[in-house]
Amino acid sequence: MAVLGSTLLSLCFGMLLISASSADYPDRCMSFSTVSPTTGPGIKINSNIYESNRIYTISVPVDSSTNSVVLRAMDTNNNNSIGLWQRADWYCNSSVLYQHLDTHEGFFKANWQSPYFTNITVVIQAFVINVNRVATLSSLKLENQAMITTSPSMTSMTSMTSRTSMTSMTRSTTTRSPTTNRFPTTAKTATSTLTTTKSFANRILLSPITDAIQILLVFLTSKLLF
């Protein structure tokens, strides 16, 4: 009985230690005091277009005061941690911790492998922690490849439609132009012909009258003279 009591006491003490540890460090990787947005250069990635099952290289700006870097990749649709980080010092619930940093080039680089999912929106977050346990946060969103592919197609179709409309308008204008110019020319020709016809008719009508007046004048003149 004494042995059983001692065993139960040990188990209870162990459970208390685990509970206390979990309460103090819900995520060991995220054990820093304060977080503020970065005021310097943000993180960089070798491609900002999301593709499934691809390895991305994330570059995090660091300096001599940097103590560690925490990285995580989140699906914004459900706020779940996704993908796999390579060669991290600690793997936690939703993030990874890198402590052994090479700050010589001013960037720390880590590799992340995307999941097999395709219809997701991914945000990469980097917490740069200094020696005072103060973290600066920078993030980067990966663009969805389906949206990138659809947009130029729609633009191309719109451009093609515009060019077709302009071509149709140009052809229509070109086709109507001779017809438009032909009507004034025909009207002018008809007017000129009508004027000539009237003038000729007037000359025909006036010619006998003029001759009769001339004969009458000759007759009167001869009567006066003789």
mmCIF file of C-alpha atoms in Angstrom:
data_model
loop_
_atom_site.group_PDB
_atom_site.id
_atom_site.type_symbol
_atom_site.label_atom_id
_atom_site.label_comp_id
_atom_site.label_asym_id
_atom_site.label_seq_id
_atom_site.Cartn_x
_atom_site.Cartn_y
_atom_site.Cartn_z
ATOM 1 C CA MET A 1 0.000 0.000 0.000
ATOM 2 C CA ALA A 2 2.855 2.339 0.833
ATOM 3 C CA VAL A 3 4.375 1.701 -2.586
ATOM 4 C CA LEU A 4 1.059 2.359 -4.314
ATOM 5 C CA GLY A 5 0.579 5.591 -2.385
ATOM 6 C CA SER A 6 4.065 6.775 -3.289
ATOM 7 C CA THR A 7 3.435 6.014 -6.962
ATOM 8 C CA LEU A 8 0.154 7.916 -6.990
ATOM 9 C CA LEU A 9 1.820 10.884 -5.282
ATOM 10 C CA SER A 10 4.571 10.937 -7.902
ATOM 11 C CA LEU A 11 2.035 10.859 -10.742
ATOM 12 C CA CYS A 12 0.044 13.721 -9.232
ATOM 13 C CA PHE A 13 3.192 15.791 -8.754
ATOM 14 C CA GLY A 14 4.215 15.142 -12.357
ATOM 15 C CA MET A 15 0.805 16.225 -13.646
ATOM 16 C CA LEU A 16 1.052 19.432 -11.645
ATOM 17 C CA LEU A 17 4.459 20.195 -13.142
ATOM 18 C CA ILE A 18 3.150 19.575 -16.670
ATOM 19 C CA SER A 19 0.108 21.780 -16.051
ATOM 20 C CA ALA A 20 2.233 24.588 -14.664
ATOM 21 C CA SER A 21 4.655 24.352 -17.587
ATOM 22 C CA SER A 22 1.806 24.437 -20.111
ATOM 23 C CA ALA A 23 0.231 27.444 -18.416
ATOM 24 C CA ASP A 24 3.494 29.385 -18.349
ATOM 25 C CA TYR A 25 4.539 28.445 -21.898
ATOM 26 C CA PRO A 26 1.508 27.705 -24.095
ATOM 27 C CA ASP A 27 3.855 27.925 -27.079
ATOM 28 C CA ARG A 28 7.513 27.771 -26.166
ATOM 29 C CA CYS A 29 8.519 29.350 -29.461
ATOM 30 C CA MET A 30 6.422 32.440 -28.706
ATOM 31 C CA SER A 31 7.947 33.154 -25.298
ATOM 32 C CA PHE A 32 8.714 36.871 -25.649
ATOM 33 C CA SER A 33 7.407 39.821 -23.680
ATOM 34 C CA THR A 34 6.177 42.347 -26.272
ATOM 35 C CA VAL A 35 5.584 42.507 -30.015
ATOM 36 C CA SER A 36 5.746 45.561 -32.278
ATOM 37 C CA PRO A 37 5.593 45.937 -36.072
ATOM 38 C CA THR A 38 8.968 46.261 -37.731
ATOM 39 C CA THR A 39 10.137 49.706 -38.830
ATOM 40 C CA GLY A 40 12.934 48.393 -41.035
ATOM 41 C CA PRO A 41 13.011 46.121 -44.080
ATOM 42 C CA GLY A 42 10.527 43.262 -43.961
ATOM 43 C CA ILE A 43 11.003 39.615 -44.770
ATOM 44 C CA LYS A 44 11.659 38.517 -48.337
ATOM 45 C CA ILE A 45 10.803 35.346 -50.222
ATOM 46 C CA ASN A 46 12.117 33.840 -53.446
ATOM 47 C CA SER A 47 8.587 33.820 -54.951
ATOM 48 C CA ASN A 48 5.419 35.557 -53.755
ATOM 49 C CA ILE A 49 3.112 33.272 -55.800
ATOM 50 C CA TYR A 50 1.742 30.310 -53.895
ATOM 51 C CA GLU A 51 2.241 26.821 -55.335
ATOM 52 C CA SER A 52 1.453 23.563 -53.590
ATOM 53 C CA ASN A 53 4.307 21.254 -52.448
ATOM 54 C CA ARG A 54 7.041 23.779 -53.184
ATOM 55 C CA ILE A 55 10.056 24.781 -51.107
ATOM 56 C CA TYR A 56 10.318 28.527 -50.446
ATOM 57 C CA THR A 57 13.332 30.367 -49.034
ATOM 58 C CA ILE A 58 12.434 33.080 -46.525
ATOM 59 C CA SER A 59 15.016 35.779 -45.759
ATOM 60 C CA VAL A 60 14.620 37.553 -42.404
ATOM 61 C CA PRO A 61 16.524 40.799 -41.644
ATOM 62 C CA VAL A 62 18.642 40.357 -38.481
ATOM 63 C CA ASP A 63 21.499 42.175 -36.767
ATOM 64 C CA SER A 64 23.932 41.710 -33.902
ATOM 65 C CA SER A 65 21.223 42.297 -31.276
ATOM 66 C CA THR A 66 19.013 39.497 -32.616
ATOM 67 C CA ASN A 67 18.718 36.570 -30.221
ATOM 68 C CA SER A 68 16.336 34.265 -32.117
ATOM 69 C CA VAL A 69 13.758 34.164 -34.906
ATOM 70 C CA VAL A 70 10.271 32.654 -34.782
ATOM 71 C CA LEU A 71 8.594 31.776 -38.077
ATOM 72 C CA ARG A 72 5.143 30.527 -38.910
ATOM 73 C CA ALA A 73 2.963 30.088 -41.993
ATOM 74 C CA MET A 74 -0.773 30.607 -41.556
ATOM 75 C CA ASP A 75 -3.795 29.888 -43.706
ATOM 76 C CA THR A 76 -5.886 33.042 -43.325
ATOM 77 C CA ASN A 77 -9.106 31.165 -44.096
ATOM 78 C CA ASN A 78 -9.013 29.308 -40.765
ATOM 79 C CA ASN A 79 -5.861 30.633 -39.004
ATOM 80 C CA ASN A 80 -4.245 27.186 -39.011
ATOM 81 C CA SER A 81 -0.522 26.632 -39.162
ATOM 82 C CA ILE A 82 0.434 24.910 -42.427
ATOM 83 C CA GLY A 83 3.507 23.568 -44.193
ATOM 84 C CA LEU A 84 6.836 22.252 -42.910
ATOM 85 C CA TRP A 85 9.851 24.239 -41.723
ATOM 86 C CA GLN A 86 13.279 22.700 -42.225
ATOM 87 C CA ARG A 87 16.067 22.422 -39.618
ATOM 88 C CA ALA A 88 14.426 24.433 -36.875
ATOM 89 C CA ASP A 89 15.805 24.320 -33.331
ATOM 90 C CA TRP A 90 12.322 24.041 -31.800
ATOM 91 C CA TYR A 91 9.029 22.895 -33.264
ATOM 92 C CA CYS A 92 6.018 24.268 -31.415
ATOM 93 C CA ASN A 93 2.242 24.201 -31.830
ATOM 94 C CA SER A 94 1.967 26.730 -34.634
ATOM 95 C CA SER A 95 5.503 28.024 -35.153
ATOM 96 C CA VAL A 96 9.194 27.161 -35.178
ATOM 97 C CA LEU A 97 12.138 28.724 -33.365
ATOM 98 C CA TYR A 98 15.615 29.307 -34.776
ATOM 99 C CA GLN A 99 18.330 30.157 -32.227
ATOM 100 C CA HIS A 100 21.551 29.454 -34.091
ATOM 101 C CA LEU A 101 21.633 32.392 -36.465
ATOM 102 C CA ASP A 102 24.206 33.594 -38.945
ATOM 103 C CA THR A 103 23.884 37.397 -38.933
ATOM 104 C CA HIS A 104 26.964 38.043 -41.079
ATOM 105 C CA GLU A 105 25.013 38.942 -44.246
ATOM 106 C CA GLY A 106 22.257 40.803 -42.418
ATOM 107 C CA PHE A 107 19.681 38.111 -43.312
ATOM 108 C CA PHE A 108 18.753 34.798 -41.766
ATOM 109 C CA LYS A 109 17.402 32.276 -44.269
ATOM 110 C CA ALA A 110 15.008 29.398 -43.633
ATOM 111 C CA ASN A 111 13.248 26.957 -45.940
ATOM 112 C CA TRP A 112 9.511 26.281 -45.816
ATOM 113 C CA GLN A 113 7.699 23.572 -47.765
ATOM 114 C CA SER A 114 4.120 24.403 -48.739
ATOM 115 C CA PRO A 115 1.342 21.809 -48.241
ATOM 116 C CA TYR A 116 -0.507 19.974 -50.992
ATOM 117 C CA PHE A 117 -3.515 22.272 -50.629
ATOM 118 C CA THR A 118 -4.208 24.682 -53.471
ATOM 119 C CA ASN A 119 -7.253 26.771 -52.547
ATOM 120 C CA ILE A 120 -5.675 28.578 -49.586
ATOM 121 C CA THR A 121 -4.322 32.029 -48.751
ATOM 122 C CA VAL A 122 -0.934 31.921 -47.017
ATOM 123 C CA VAL A 123 0.727 34.550 -44.857
ATOM 124 C CA ILE A 124 4.325 34.106 -43.688
ATOM 125 C CA GLN A 125 5.113 35.774 -40.332
ATOM 126 C CA ALA A 126 8.533 36.428 -38.810
ATOM 127 C CA PHE A 127 9.155 37.440 -35.181
ATOM 128 C CA VAL A 128 12.688 38.794 -34.719
ATOM 129 C CA ILE A 129 13.511 38.614 -31.007
ATOM 130 C CA ASN A 130 16.317 40.643 -29.451
ATOM 131 C CA VAL A 131 18.257 40.024 -26.250
ATOM 132 C CA ASN A 132 15.615 41.865 -24.198
ATOM 133 C CA ARG A 133 12.898 39.435 -25.385
ATOM 134 C CA VAL A 134 11.240 42.145 -27.449
ATOM 135 C CA ALA A 135 10.005 40.943 -30.855
ATOM 136 C CA THR A 136 9.390 42.850 -34.069
ATOM 137 C CA LEU A 137 6.868 41.374 -36.476
ATOM 138 C CA SER A 138 6.909 41.450 -40.277
ATOM 139 C CA SER A 139 4.673 39.459 -42.598
ATOM 140 C CA LEU A 140 4.267 38.669 -46.276
ATOM 141 C CA LYS A 141 1.227 37.369 -48.155
ATOM 142 C CA LEU A 142 1.556 34.853 -50.990
ATOM 143 C CA GLU A 143 -0.611 35.561 -54.004
ATOM 144 C CA ASN A 144 -2.991 32.900 -55.251
ATOM 145 C CA GLN A 145 -1.826 31.546 -58.616
ATOM 146 C CA ALA A 146 -5.405 31.087 -59.903
ATOM 147 C CA MET A 147 -6.129 34.805 -59.407
ATOM 148 C CA ILE A 148 -2.858 35.819 -61.075
ATOM 149 C CA THR A 149 -3.670 33.624 -64.105
ATOM 150 C CA THR A 150 -7.287 34.801 -64.488
ATOM 151 C CA SER A 151 -6.594 38.506 -64.353
ATOM 152 C CA PRO A 152 -4.371 38.800 -67.497
ATOM 153 C CA SER A 153 -6.829 36.646 -69.467
ATOM 154 C CA MET A 154 -9.685 38.975 -68.635
ATOM 155 C CA THR A 155 -7.504 41.949 -69.534
ATOM 156 C CA SER A 156 -6.549 40.322 -72.843
ATOM 157 C CA MET A 157 -10.183 39.588 -73.699
ATOM 158 C CA THR A 158 -11.174 43.170 -72.871
ATOM 159 C CA SER A 159 -8.336 44.524 -74.999
ATOM 160 C CA MET A 160 -9.278 42.242 -77.905
ATOM 161 C CA THR A 161 -12.915 43.346 -77.681
ATOM 162 C CA SER A 162 -11.857 46.996 -77.710
ATOM 163 C CA ARG A 163 -9.640 46.466 -80.747
ATOM 164 C CA THR A 164 -12.442 44.636 -82.569
ATOM 165 C CA SER A 165 -14.880 47.463 -81.822
ATOM 166 C CA MET A 166 -12.405 50.080 -83.047
ATOM 167 C CA THR A 167 -11.760 48.066 -86.221
ATOM 168 C CA SER A 168 -15.494 47.760 -86.891
ATOM 169 C CA MET A 169 -15.991 51.494 -86.396
ATOM 170 C CA THR A 170 -13.072 52.262 -88.732
ATOM 171 C CA ARG A 171 -14.428 49.953 -91.428
ATOM 172 C CA SER A 172 -17.903 51.403 -91.060
ATOM 173 C CA THR A 173 -16.568 54.942 -91.398
ATOM 174 C CA THR A 174 -14.473 53.969 -94.406
ATOM 175 C CA THR A 175 -17.453 52.310 -96.092
ATOM 176 C CA ARG A 176 -19.789 55.247 -95.551
ATOM 177 C CA SER A 177 -17.336 57.912 -96.638
ATOM 178 C CA PRO A 178 -17.637 57.406 -100.460
ATOM 179 C CA THR A 179 -21.431 57.259 -100.216
ATOM 180 C CA THR A 180 -21.519 60.412 -98.125
ATOM 181 C CA ASN A 181 -19.317 62.248 -100.617
ATOM 182 C CA ARG A 182 -21.266 60.965 -103.611
ATOM 183 C CA PHE A 183 -24.617 62.542 -102.671
ATOM 184 C CA PRO A 184 -23.415 66.190 -102.721
ATOM 185 C CA THR A 185 -21.652 65.602 -106.063
ATOM 186 C CA THR A 186 -24.830 64.145 -107.611
ATOM 187 C CA ALA A 187 -26.915 67.015 -106.254
ATOM 188 C CA LYS A 188 -24.498 69.561 -107.699
ATOM 189 C CA THR A 189 -24.559 67.798 -111.091
ATOM 190 C CA ALA A 190 -28.371 67.706 -111.139
ATOM 191 C CA THR A 191 -28.566 71.393 -110.217
ATOM 192 C CA SER A 192 -26.076 72.317 -112.933
ATOM 193 C CA THR A 193 -27.980 70.269 -115.534
ATOM 194 C CA LEU A 194 -31.283 71.877 -114.527
ATOM 195 C CA THR A 195 -29.781 75.351 -114.775
ATOM 196 C CA THR A 196 -28.389 74.617 -118.252
ATOM 197 C CA THR A 197 -31.750 73.220 -119.396
ATOM 198 C CA LYS A 198 -33.620 76.308 -118.174
ATOM 199 C CA SER A 199 -31.132 78.613 -119.874
ATOM 200 C CA PHE A 200 -31.452 76.731 -123.157
ATOM 201 C CA ALA A 201 -35.268 76.792 -122.948
ATOM 202 C CA ASN A 202 -35.238 80.514 -122.279
ATOM 203 C CA ARG A 203 -33.072 81.094 -125.317
ATOM 204 C CA ILE A 204 -35.510 79.067 -127.471
ATOM 205 C CA LEU A 205 -38.538 80.991 -126.211
ATOM 206 C CA LEU A 206 -36.948 84.428 -126.469
ATOM 207 C CA SER A 207 -35.432 83.949 -129.924
ATOM 208 C CA PRO A 208 -38.729 84.440 -132.042
ATOM 209 C CA ILE A 209 -39.743 87.426 -129.959
ATOM 210 C CA THR A 210 -36.390 89.090 -130.485
ATOM 211 C CA ASP A 211 -36.558 88.495 -134.227
ATOM 212 C CA ALA A 212 -40.116 89.927 -134.439
ATOM 213 C CA ILE A 213 -39.064 93.058 -132.561
ATOM 214 C CA GLN A 214 -36.115 93.553 -134.878
ATOM 215 C CA ILE A 215 -38.355 93.180 -138.020
ATOM 216 C CA LEU A 216 -40.875 95.637 -136.567
ATOM 217 C CA LEU A 217 -38.139 98.189 -135.843
ATOM 218 C CA VAL A 218 -36.820 97.883 -139.444
ATOM 219 C CA PHE A 219 -40.341 98.354 -140.836
ATOM 220 C CA LEU A 220 -41.022 101.447 -138.734
ATOM 221 C CA THR A 221 -37.658 102.903 -139.637
ATOM 222 C CA SER A 222 -38.305 102.450 -143.381
ATOM 223 C CA LYS A 223 -41.731 104.112 -143.071
ATOM 224 C CA LEU A 224 -40.257 107.128 -141.395
ATOM 225 C CA LEU A 225 -37.506 107.495 -143.920
ATOM 226 C CA PHE A 226 -39.667 107.112 -146.995
#
